[in-house]
Coordinates of C-alpha atoms and ligand atoms in Angstrom, one line a residue:
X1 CA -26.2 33.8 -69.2
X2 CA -24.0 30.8 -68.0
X3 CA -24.4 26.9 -67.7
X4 CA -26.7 27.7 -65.1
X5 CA -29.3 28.7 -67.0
X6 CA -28.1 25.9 -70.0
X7 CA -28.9 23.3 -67.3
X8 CA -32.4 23.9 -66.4
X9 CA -35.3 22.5 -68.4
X10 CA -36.1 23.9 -71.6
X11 CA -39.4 24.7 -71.0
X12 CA -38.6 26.6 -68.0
X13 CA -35.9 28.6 -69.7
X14 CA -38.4 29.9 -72.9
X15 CA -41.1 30.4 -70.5
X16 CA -43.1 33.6 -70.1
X17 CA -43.6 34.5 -67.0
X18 CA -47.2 35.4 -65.7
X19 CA -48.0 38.8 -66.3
X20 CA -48.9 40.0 -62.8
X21 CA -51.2 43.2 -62.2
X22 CA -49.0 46.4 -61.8
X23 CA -47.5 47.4 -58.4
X24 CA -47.7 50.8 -57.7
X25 CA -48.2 50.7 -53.8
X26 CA -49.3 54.6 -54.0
X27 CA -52.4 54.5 -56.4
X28 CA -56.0 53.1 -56.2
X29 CA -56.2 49.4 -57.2
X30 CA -59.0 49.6 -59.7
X31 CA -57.4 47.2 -62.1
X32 CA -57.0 43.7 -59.7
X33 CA -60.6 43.1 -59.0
X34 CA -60.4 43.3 -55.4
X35 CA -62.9 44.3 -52.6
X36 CA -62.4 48.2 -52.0
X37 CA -63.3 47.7 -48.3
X38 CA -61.7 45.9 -45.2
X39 CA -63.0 43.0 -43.5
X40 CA -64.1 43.7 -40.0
X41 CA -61.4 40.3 -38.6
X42 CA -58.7 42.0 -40.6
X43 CA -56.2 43.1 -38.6
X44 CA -53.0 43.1 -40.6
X45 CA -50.9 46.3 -41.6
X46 CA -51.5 46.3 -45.3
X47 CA -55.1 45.0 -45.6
X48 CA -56.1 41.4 -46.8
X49 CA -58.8 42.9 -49.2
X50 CA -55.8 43.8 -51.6
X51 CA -53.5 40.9 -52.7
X52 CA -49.7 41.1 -51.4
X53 CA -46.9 42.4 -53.1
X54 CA -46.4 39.8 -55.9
X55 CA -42.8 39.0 -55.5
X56 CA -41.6 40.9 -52.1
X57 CA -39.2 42.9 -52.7
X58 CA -39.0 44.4 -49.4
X59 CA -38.6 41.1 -47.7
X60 CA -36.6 39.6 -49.8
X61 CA -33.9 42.1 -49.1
X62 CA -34.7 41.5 -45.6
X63 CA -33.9 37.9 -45.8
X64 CA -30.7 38.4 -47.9
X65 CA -29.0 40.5 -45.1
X66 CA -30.4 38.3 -42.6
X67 CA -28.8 35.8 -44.0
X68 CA -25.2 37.6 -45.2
X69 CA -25.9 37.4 -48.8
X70 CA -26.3 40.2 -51.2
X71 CA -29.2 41.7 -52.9
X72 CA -30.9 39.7 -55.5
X73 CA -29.1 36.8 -54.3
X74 CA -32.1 34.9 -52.2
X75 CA -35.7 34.1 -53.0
X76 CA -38.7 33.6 -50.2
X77 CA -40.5 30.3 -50.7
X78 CA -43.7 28.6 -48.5
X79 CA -41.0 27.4 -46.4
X80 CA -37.9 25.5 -47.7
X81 CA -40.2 22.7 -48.8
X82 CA -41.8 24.7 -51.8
X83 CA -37.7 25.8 -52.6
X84 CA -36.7 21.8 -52.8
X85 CA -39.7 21.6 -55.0
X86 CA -39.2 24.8 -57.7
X87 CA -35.7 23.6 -58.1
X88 CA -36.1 19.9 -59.2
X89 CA -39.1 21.6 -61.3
X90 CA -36.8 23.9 -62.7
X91 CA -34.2 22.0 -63.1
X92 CA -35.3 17.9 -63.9
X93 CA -36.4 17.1 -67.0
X94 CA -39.8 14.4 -66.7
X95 CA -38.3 10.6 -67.0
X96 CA -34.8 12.1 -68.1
X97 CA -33.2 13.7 -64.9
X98 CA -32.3 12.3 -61.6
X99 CA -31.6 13.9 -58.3
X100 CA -29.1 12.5 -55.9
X101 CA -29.8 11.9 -52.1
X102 CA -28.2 10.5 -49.2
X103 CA -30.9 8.3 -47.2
X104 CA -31.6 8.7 -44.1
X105 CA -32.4 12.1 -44.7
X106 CA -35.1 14.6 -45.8
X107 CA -38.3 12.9 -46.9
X108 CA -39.3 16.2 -49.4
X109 CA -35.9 15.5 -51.7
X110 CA -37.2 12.1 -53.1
X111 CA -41.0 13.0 -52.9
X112 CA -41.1 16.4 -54.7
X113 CA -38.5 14.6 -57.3
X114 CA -41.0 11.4 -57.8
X115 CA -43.6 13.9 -58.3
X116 CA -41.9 15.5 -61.3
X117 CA -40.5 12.0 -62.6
X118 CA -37.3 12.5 -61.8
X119 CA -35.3 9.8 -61.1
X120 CA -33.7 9.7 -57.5
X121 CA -30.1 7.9 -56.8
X122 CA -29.6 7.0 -53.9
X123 CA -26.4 7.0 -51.6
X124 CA -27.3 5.6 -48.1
X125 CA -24.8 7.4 -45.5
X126 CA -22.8 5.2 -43.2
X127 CA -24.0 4.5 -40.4
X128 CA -21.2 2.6 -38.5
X129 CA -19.5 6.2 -39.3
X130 CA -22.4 8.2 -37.2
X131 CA -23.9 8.6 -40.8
X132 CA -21.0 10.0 -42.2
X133 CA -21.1 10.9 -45.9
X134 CA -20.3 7.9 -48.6
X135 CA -17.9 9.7 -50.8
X136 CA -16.7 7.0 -52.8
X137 CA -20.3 5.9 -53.3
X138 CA -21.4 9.5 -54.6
X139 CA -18.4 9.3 -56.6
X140 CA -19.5 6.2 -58.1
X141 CA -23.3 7.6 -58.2
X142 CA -21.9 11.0 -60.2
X143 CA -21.3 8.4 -63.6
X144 CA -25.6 8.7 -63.7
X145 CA -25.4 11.8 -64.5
X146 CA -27.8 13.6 -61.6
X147 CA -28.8 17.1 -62.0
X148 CA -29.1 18.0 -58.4
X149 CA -27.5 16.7 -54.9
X150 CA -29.8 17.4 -52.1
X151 CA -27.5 17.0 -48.7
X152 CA -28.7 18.3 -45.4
X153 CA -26.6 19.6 -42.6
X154 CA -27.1 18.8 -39.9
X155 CA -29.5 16.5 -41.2
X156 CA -32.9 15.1 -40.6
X157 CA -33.2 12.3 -39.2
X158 CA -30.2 11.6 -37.5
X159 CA -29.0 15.3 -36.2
X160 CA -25.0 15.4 -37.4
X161 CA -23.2 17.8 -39.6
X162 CA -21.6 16.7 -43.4
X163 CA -18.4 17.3 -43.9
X164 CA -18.7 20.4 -45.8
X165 CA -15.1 20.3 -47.0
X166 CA -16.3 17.1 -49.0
X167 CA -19.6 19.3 -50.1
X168 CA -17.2 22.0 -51.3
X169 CA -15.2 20.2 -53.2
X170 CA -18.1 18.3 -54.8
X171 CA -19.7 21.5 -56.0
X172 CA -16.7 22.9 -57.6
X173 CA -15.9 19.1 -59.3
X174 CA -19.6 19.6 -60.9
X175 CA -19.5 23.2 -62.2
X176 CA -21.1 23.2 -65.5
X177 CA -23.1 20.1 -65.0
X178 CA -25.3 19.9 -62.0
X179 CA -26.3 21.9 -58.7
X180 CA -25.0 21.2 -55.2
X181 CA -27.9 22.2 -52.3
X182 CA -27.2 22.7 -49.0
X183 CA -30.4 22.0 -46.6
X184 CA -29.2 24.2 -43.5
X185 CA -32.9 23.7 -41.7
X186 CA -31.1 23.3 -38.6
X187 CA -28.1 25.5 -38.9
X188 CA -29.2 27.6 -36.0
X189 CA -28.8 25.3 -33.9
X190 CA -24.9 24.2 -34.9
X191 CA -22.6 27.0 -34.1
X192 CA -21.2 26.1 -37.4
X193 CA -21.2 29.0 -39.9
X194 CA -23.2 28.7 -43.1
X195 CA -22.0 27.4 -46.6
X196 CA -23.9 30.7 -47.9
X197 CA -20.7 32.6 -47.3
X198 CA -18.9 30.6 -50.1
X199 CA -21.6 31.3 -52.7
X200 CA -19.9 33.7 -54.5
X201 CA -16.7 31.2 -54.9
X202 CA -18.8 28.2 -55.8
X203 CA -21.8 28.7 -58.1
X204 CA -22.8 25.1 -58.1
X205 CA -23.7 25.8 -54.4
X206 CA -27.5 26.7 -53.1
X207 CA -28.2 26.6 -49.7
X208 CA -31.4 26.6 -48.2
X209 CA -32.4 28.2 -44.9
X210 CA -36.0 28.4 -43.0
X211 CA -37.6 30.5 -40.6
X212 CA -39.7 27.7 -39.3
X213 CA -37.3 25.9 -36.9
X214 CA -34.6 28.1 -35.1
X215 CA -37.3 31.6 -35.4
X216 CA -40.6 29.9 -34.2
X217 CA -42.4 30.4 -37.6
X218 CA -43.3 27.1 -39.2
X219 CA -46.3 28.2 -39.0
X220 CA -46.0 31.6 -41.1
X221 CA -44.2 29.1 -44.1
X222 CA -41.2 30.8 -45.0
X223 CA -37.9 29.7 -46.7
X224 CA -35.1 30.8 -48.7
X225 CA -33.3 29.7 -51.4
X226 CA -29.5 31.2 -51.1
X227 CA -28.1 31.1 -54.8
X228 CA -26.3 32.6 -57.8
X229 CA -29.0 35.4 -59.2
X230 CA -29.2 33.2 -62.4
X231 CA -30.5 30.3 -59.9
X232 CA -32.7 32.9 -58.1
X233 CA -34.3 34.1 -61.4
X234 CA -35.1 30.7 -62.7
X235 CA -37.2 30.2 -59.9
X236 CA -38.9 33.1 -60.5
X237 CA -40.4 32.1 -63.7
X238 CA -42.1 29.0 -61.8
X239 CA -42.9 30.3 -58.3
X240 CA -46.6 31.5 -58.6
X241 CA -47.3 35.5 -58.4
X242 CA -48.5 36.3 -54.5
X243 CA -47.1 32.7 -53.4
X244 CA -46.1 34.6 -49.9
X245 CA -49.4 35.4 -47.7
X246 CA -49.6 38.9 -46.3
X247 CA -50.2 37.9 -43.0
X248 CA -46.5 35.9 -43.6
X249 CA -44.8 39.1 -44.2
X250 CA -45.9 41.0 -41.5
X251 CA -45.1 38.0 -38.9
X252 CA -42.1 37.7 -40.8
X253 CA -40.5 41.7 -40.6
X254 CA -41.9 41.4 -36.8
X255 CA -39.9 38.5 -36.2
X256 CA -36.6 39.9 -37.4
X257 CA -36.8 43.3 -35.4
X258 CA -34.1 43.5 -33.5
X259 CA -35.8 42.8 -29.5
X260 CA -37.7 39.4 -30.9
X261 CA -34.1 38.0 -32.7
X262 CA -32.7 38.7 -29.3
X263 CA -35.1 37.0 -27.9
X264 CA -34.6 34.0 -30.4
X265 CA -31.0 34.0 -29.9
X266 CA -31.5 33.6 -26.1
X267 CA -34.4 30.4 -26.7
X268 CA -31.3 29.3 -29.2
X269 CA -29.0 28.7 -26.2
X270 CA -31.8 27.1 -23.9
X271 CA -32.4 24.7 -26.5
X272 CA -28.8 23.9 -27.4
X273 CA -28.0 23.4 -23.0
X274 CA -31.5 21.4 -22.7
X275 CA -30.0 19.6 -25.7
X276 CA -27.3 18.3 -23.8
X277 CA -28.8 17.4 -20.7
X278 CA -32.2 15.2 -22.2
X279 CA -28.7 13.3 -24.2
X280 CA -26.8 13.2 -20.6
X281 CA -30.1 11.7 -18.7
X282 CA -31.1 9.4 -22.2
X283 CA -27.4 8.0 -22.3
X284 CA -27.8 6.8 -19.0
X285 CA -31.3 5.0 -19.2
X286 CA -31.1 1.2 -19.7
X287 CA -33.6 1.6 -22.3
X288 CA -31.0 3.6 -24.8
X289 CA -28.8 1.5 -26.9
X290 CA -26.9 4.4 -28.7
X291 CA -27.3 8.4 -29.6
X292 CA -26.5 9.7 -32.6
X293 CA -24.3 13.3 -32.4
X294 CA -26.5 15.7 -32.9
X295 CA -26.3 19.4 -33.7
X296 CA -30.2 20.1 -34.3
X297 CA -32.8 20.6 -32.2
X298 CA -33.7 16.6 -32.2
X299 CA -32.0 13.4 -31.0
X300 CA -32.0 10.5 -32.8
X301 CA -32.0 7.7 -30.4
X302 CA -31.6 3.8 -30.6
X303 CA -33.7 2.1 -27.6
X304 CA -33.7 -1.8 -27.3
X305 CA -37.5 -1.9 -27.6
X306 CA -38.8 1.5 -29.8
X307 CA -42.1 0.5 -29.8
X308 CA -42.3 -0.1 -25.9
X309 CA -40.9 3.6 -25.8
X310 CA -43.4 5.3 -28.2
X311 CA -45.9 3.8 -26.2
X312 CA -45.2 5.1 -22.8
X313 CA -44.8 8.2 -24.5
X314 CA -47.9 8.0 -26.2
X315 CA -49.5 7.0 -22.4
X316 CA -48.2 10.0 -21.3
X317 CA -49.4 12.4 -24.3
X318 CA -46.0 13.3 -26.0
X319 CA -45.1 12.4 -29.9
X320 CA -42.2 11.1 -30.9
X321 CA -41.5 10.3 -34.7
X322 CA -41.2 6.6 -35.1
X323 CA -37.9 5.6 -37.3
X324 CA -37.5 1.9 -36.5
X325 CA -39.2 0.6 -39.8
X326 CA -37.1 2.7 -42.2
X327 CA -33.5 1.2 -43.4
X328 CA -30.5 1.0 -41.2
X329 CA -32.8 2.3 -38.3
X330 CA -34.4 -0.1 -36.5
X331 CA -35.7 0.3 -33.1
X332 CA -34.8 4.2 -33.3
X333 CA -36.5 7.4 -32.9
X334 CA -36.2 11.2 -33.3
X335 CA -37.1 13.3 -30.2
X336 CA -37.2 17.1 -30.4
X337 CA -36.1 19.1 -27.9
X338 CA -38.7 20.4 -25.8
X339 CA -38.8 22.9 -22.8
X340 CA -36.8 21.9 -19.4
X341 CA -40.4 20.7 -18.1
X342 CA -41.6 18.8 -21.5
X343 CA -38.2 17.3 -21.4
X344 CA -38.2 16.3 -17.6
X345 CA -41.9 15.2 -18.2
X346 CA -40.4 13.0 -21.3
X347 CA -37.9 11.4 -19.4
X348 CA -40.1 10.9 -16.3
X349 CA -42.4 8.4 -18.6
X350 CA -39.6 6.5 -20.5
X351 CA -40.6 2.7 -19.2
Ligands
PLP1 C1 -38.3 21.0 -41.4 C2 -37.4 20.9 -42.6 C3 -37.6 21.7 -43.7 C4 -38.9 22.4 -44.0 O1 -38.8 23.7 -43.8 P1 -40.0 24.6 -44.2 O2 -39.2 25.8 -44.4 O3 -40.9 24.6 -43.0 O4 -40.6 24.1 -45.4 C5 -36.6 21.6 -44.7 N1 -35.6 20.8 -44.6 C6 -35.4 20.0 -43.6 C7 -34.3 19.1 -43.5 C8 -36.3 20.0 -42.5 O5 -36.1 19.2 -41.5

């Protein structure tokens, strides 16, 4: 065991992990309690009487190749949300620990930290630098000690890519003391290759990936945490026996056949042309101050009157997620990219 295990909590390190009924997919389950008939509205492969495979093995593996990292070296979440939260849990100690983020950003960092007491730093990008990274203000921020660094790239809210040279370099400065974590929600949507393929070279890194923006599956709540095995295993211990639903696995192996990841790669470029053109047609309206650069599936835009915006929108039955009362964003908000007719539709209503 290395400083990665030294660094999470106590608690978490000593703890016994659940003993979970035996998994021995061959035999009869007389020793879970469990109905021994079907119900007539289940239609899944495996049968929702008996409960799923208590850590998936199967799709784990499926999700390291997906993603280019070797066995052993990715664990499935309830989307990338329940990831953010088993790591501060694993690794923030209650009124001792803080986590460092970089606001705008994320809302889950700082939420799922409060929620364990962890005390969150923060380092506001810049936004006369298109929300740039503030290295000499992390730099300043590392003297606090935190125990995680949640960055997302490209991030949410305002769509652009970190400089992951800077995120590199970070990560290999705080071997032995903290954890650097890559959000790559949005990766998919980039171009840009992942920071997963350095994991092996920096074991400070985690990246976390999620099926439930570039597949189509937010619904089926699935995420990955990307990380050294002695990251993946600590995670273990907390993540709950069963946590992924059965119908989640089967949408999830049906998903990643090879015809329906075709097909996702071909929605992929759509969305990344359809991108482009709703920024092309905003720029010009007299209503849009300023675009951030974005390499999501989302805009962040700057109108001179947000709120005269949202509410044509609203007229015209389309949500758009209001930004202008949070810091260093006034009057803007995020638009995700629709179809070509939502996004013509969209643009037809702007006042
Ligand atoms: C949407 C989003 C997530 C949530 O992903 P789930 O896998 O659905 O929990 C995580 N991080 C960022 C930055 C997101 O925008």
């Amino acid at each position: 065991m290395s400083w990665l295990t030294d660094i999470a909590r106590p608690e978490i390190r000593t703890l016994q992990a659940y003993a979970h009924a035996d998994w021995e997919p061959g035999l009869v389950r007389l020793h879970a309690n469990e109905l021994p008939w079907r119900s007539e509205v289940d239609h899944s492969i495996a049968g929702l009487n008996v409960y799923p495979e208590p850590h998936p093995h199967a799709l784990m593996h499926r999700l390291a190749e997906l993603y280019g990292v070797p066995q052993g070296w990715a664990q499935a979440c309830r989307g990338s949300d329940e990831a953010i939260d088993l790591l501060i849990r694993c690794y923030c100690r209650a009124g001792q620990d803080a986590v460092l983020v970089c606001p705008p950003t994320f809302g889950m960092y700082g939420v799922a930290a409060r929620i364990q007491g962890a005390r969150v730093l923060e380092v506001p990008l810049r936004r006369a630098a298109d929300f740039a990274l503030d290295l000499a203000g992390i730099d300043a921020a590392l003297a606090q000690d935190p125990r995680l660094l949640f960055f997302c790239s490209p991030n949410n809210p305002t769509g652009n890519l970190l400089d992951l040279t800077a995120l590199l370099a970070l990560a290999r400065r705080l071997e032995g003391r903290a954890l650097v974590v890559v959000d790559e929600a949005y990766l998919e949507f980039s171009g840009v290759d992942s920071l997963s393929r350095r994991l092996q070279d920096y074991p400070a890194l985690v990246v976390l990936r999620t099926l439930s923006k570039a597949h189509g599956l937010a619904g089926a709540r699935c995420g990955t945490l990307l990380a050294q095995p002695e990251i993946v295993s600590m995670l273990q211990r907390v993540i709950q026996p069963y946590a992924i639903a059965q119908l989640s696995i089967e949408a999830v192996f049906a998903a990643l056949a090879p015809g329906p990841l075709a097909a996702t790669a071909g929605r992929l470029e759509v969305l990344r042309a359809e991108r482009e053109r709703l920024r092309a047609a905003l720029q010009a309206h007299p209503q849009v101050v300023r675009i951030n650069p974005s390499a999501a599936n989302f805009l962040l835009v700057e109108f001179r009157d947000a709120a005269t915006v949202l509410a044509s929108a609203h007229q015209a039955r389309f949500l758009l997620r209001d930004f202008s009362r949070s810091p260093g964003l006034g009057n803007c908000l995020r638009i995700t990219i629709g179809t070509p007719q939502q996004n013509d539709q969209l643009l037809a209503c702007l006042p």
